[in-house]
Short mmCIF file of N, CA and C in Angstrom, two decimals:
data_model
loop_
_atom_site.label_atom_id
_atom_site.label_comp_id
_atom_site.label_asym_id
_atom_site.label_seq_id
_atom_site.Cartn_x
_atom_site.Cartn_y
_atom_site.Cartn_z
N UNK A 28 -51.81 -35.54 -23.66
CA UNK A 28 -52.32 -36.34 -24.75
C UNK A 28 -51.16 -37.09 -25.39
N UNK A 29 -51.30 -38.19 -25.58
CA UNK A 29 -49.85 -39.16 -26.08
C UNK A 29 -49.94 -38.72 -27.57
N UNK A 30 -48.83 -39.04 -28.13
CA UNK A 30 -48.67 -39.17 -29.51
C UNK A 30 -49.49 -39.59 -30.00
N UNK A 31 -50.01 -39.52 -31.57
CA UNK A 31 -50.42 -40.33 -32.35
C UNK A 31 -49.73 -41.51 -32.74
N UNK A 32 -49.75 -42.73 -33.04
CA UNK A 32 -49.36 -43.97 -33.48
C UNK A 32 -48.64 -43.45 -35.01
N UNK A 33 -49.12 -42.49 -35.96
CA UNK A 33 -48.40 -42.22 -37.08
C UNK A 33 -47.24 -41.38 -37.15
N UNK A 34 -46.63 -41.07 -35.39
CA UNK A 34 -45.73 -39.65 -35.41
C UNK A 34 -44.33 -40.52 -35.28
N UNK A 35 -44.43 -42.52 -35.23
CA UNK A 35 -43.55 -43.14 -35.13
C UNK A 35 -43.06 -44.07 -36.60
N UNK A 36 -42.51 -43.78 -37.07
CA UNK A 36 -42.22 -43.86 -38.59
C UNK A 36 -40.71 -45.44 -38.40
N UNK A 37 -40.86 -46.22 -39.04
CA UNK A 37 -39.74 -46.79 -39.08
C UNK A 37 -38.46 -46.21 -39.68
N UNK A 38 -36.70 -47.28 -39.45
CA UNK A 38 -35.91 -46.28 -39.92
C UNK A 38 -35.48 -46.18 -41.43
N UNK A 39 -36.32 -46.97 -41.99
CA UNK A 39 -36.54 -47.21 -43.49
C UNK A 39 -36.98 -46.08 -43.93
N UNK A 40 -38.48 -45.83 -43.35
CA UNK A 40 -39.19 -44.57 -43.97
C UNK A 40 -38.36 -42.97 -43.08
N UNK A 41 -37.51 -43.51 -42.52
CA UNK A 41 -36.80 -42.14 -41.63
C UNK A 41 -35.68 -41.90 -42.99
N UNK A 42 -35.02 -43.18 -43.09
CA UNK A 42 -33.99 -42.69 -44.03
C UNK A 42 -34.34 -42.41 -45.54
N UNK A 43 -35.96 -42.26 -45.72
CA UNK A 43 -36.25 -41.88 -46.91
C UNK A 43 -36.34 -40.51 -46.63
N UNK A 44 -37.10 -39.91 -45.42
CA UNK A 44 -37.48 -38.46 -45.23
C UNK A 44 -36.09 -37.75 -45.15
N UNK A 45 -34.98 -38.51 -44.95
CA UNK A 45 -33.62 -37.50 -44.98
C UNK A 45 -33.45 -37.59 -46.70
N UNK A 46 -33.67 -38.91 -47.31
CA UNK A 46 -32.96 -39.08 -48.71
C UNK A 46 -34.30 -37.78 -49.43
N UNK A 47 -35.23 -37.66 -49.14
CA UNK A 47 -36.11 -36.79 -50.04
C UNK A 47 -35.09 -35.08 -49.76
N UNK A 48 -34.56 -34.90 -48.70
CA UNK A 48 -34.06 -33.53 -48.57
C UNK A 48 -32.26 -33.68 -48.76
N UNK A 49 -32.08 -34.39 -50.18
CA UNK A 49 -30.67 -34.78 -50.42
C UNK A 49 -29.56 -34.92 -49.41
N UNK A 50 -30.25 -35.80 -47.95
CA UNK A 50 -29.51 -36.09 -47.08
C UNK A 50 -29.26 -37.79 -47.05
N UNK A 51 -28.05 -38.34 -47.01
CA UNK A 51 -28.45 -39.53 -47.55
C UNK A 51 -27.91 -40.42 -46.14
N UNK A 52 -28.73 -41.58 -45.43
CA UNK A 52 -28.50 -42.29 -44.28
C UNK A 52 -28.71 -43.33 -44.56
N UNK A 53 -27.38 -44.42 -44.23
CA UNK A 53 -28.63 -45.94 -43.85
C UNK A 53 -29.27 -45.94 -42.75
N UNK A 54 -30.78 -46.67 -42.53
CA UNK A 54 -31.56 -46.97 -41.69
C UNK A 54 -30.72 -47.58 -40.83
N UNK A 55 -29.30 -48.39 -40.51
CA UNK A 55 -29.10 -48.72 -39.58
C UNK A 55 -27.68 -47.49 -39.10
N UNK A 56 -27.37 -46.60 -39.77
CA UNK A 56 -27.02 -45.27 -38.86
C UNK A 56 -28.14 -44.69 -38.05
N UNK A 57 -29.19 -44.55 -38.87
CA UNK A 57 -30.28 -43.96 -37.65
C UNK A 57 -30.59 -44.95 -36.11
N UNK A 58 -31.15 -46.32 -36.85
CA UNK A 58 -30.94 -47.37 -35.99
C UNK A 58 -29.80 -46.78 -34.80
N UNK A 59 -28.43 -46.92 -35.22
CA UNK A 59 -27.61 -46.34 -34.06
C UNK A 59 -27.33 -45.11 -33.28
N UNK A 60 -27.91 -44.04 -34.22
CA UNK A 60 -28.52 -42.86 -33.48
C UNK A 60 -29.69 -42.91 -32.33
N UNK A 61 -30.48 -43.76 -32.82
CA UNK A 61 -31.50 -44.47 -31.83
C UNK A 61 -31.14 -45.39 -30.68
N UNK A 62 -30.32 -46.27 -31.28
CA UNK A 62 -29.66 -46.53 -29.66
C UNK A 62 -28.93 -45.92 -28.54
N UNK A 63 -27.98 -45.13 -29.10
CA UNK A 63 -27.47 -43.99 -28.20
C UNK A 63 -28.57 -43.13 -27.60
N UNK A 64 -29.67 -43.05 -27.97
CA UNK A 64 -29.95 -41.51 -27.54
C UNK A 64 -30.03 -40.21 -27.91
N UNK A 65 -29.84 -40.41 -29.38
CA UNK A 65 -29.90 -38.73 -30.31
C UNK A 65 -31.09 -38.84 -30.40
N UNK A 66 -31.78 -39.95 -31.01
CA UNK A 66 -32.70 -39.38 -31.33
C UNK A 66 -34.05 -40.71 -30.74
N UNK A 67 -35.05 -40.09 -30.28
CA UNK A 67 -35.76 -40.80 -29.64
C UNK A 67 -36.64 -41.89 -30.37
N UNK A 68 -36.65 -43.24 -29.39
CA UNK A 68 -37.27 -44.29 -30.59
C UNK A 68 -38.05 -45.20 -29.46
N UNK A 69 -38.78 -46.14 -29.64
CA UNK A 69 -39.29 -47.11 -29.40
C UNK A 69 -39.04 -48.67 -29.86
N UNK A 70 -38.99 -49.75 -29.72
CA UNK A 70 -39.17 -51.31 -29.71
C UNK A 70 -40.27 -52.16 -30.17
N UNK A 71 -40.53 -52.15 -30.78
CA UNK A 71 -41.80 -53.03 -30.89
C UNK A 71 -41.91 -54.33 -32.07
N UNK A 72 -41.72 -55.68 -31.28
CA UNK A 72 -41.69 -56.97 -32.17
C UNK A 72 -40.34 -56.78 -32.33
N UNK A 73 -39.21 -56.40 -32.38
CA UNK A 73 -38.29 -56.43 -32.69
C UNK A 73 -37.96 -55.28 -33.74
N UNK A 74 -38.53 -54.57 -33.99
CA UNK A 74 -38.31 -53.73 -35.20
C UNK A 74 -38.16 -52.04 -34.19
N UNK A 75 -37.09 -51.29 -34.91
CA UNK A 75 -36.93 -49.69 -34.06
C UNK A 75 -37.64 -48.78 -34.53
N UNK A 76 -38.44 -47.90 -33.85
CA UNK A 76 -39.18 -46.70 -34.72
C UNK A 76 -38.69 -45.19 -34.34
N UNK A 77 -38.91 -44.61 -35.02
CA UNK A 77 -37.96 -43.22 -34.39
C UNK A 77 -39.51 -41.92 -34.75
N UNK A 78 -39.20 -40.73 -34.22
CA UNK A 78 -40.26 -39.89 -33.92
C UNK A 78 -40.22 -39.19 -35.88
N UNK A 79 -41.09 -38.94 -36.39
CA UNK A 79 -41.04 -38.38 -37.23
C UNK A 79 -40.44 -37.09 -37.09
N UNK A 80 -41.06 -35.98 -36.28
CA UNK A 80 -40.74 -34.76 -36.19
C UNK A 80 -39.51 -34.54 -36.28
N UNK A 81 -38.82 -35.67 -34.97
CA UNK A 81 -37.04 -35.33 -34.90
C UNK A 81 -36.43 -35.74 -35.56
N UNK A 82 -36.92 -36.51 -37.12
CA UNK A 82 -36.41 -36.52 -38.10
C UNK A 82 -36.07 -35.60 -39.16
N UNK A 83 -37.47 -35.10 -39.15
CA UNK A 83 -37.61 -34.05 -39.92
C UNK A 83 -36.93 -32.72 -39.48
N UNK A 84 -36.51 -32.34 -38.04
CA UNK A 84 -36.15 -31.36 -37.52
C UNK A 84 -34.22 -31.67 -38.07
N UNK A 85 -34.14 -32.70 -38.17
CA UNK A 85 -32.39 -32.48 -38.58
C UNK A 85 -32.26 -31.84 -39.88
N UNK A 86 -32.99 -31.70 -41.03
CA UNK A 86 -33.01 -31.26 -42.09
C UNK A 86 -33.94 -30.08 -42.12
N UNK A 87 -34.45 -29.60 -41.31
CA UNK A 87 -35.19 -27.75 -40.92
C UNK A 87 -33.60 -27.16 -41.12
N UNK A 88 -34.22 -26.05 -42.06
CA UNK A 88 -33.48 -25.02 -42.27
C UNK A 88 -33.58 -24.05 -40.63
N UNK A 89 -32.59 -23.43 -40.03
CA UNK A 89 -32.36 -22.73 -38.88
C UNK A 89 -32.50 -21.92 -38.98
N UNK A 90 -33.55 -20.84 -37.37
CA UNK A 90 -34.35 -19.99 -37.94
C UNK A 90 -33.33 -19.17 -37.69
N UNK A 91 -33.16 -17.89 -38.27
CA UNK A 91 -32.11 -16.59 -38.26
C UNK A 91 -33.05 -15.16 -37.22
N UNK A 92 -32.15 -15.03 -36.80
CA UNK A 92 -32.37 -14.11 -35.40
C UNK A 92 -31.87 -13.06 -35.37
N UNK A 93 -32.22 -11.70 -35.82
CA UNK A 93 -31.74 -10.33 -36.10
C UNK A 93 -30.82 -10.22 -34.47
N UNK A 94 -29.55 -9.75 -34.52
CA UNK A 94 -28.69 -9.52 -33.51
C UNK A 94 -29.40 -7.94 -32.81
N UNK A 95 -30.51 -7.43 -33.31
CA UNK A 95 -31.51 -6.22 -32.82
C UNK A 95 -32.27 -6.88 -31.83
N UNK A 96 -32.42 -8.28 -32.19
CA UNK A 96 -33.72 -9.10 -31.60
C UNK A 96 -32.87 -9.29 -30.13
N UNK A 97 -31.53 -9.72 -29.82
CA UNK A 97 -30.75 -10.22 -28.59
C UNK A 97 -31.10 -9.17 -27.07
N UNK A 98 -30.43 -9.91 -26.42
CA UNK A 98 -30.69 -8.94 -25.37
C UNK A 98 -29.82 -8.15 -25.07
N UNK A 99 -30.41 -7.22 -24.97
CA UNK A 99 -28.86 -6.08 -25.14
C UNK A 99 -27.86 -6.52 -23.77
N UNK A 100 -26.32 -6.42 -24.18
CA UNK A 100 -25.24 -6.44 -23.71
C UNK A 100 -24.78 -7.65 -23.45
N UNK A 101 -25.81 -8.47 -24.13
CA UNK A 101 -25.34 -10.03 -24.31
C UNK A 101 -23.98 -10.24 -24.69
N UNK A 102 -23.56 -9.54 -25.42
CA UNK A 102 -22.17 -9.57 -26.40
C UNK A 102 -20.87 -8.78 -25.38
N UNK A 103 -21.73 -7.78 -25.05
CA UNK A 103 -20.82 -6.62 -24.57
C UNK A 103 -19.32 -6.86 -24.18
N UNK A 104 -19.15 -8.11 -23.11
CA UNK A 104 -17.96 -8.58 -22.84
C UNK A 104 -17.39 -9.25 -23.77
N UNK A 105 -17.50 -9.22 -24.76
CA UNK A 105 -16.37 -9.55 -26.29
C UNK A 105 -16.16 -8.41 -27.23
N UNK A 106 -16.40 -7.44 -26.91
CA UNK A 106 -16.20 -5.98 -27.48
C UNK A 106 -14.67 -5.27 -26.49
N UNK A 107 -13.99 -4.92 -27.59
CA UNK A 107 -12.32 -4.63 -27.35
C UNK A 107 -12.45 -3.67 -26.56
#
């Protein structure tokens, strides 16, 4: 099933969803994040759109992972 048409946000309204989580970007840093390849975008009329989600995913807090949860002896060879 393709995207919805609303999951592509311009980089105006991208660099508002970072400025709402006291992250502050110009639209044409994202713009150039978008040309490289960080972060995925589209063309259309001339104007760049970038994915909402993977906007929103740079400012997700990271989930924390009990070192109980690992697989045991993952570590083992860094133990003295």
């Amino acid at each position: 099933m393709p995207p919805a048409a609303t999951d592509w946000i311009s980089l105006a309204e991208a660099a508002a969803v970072l400025s709402a989580s006291n992250v502050r970007f110009r639209p044409a840093t994202i713009g150039g994040w978008a040309r490289a390849g960080k972060v995925q975008s589209i063309k259309l009329g001339g104007r760049r759109f970038v994915r909402r989600g993977e906007i929103r995913a740079l400012v997700a807090t990271p989930r924390r992972v009990r070192a109980s949860d690992l697989q045991p002896g993952l570590f083992e060879e860094l133990r003295d």
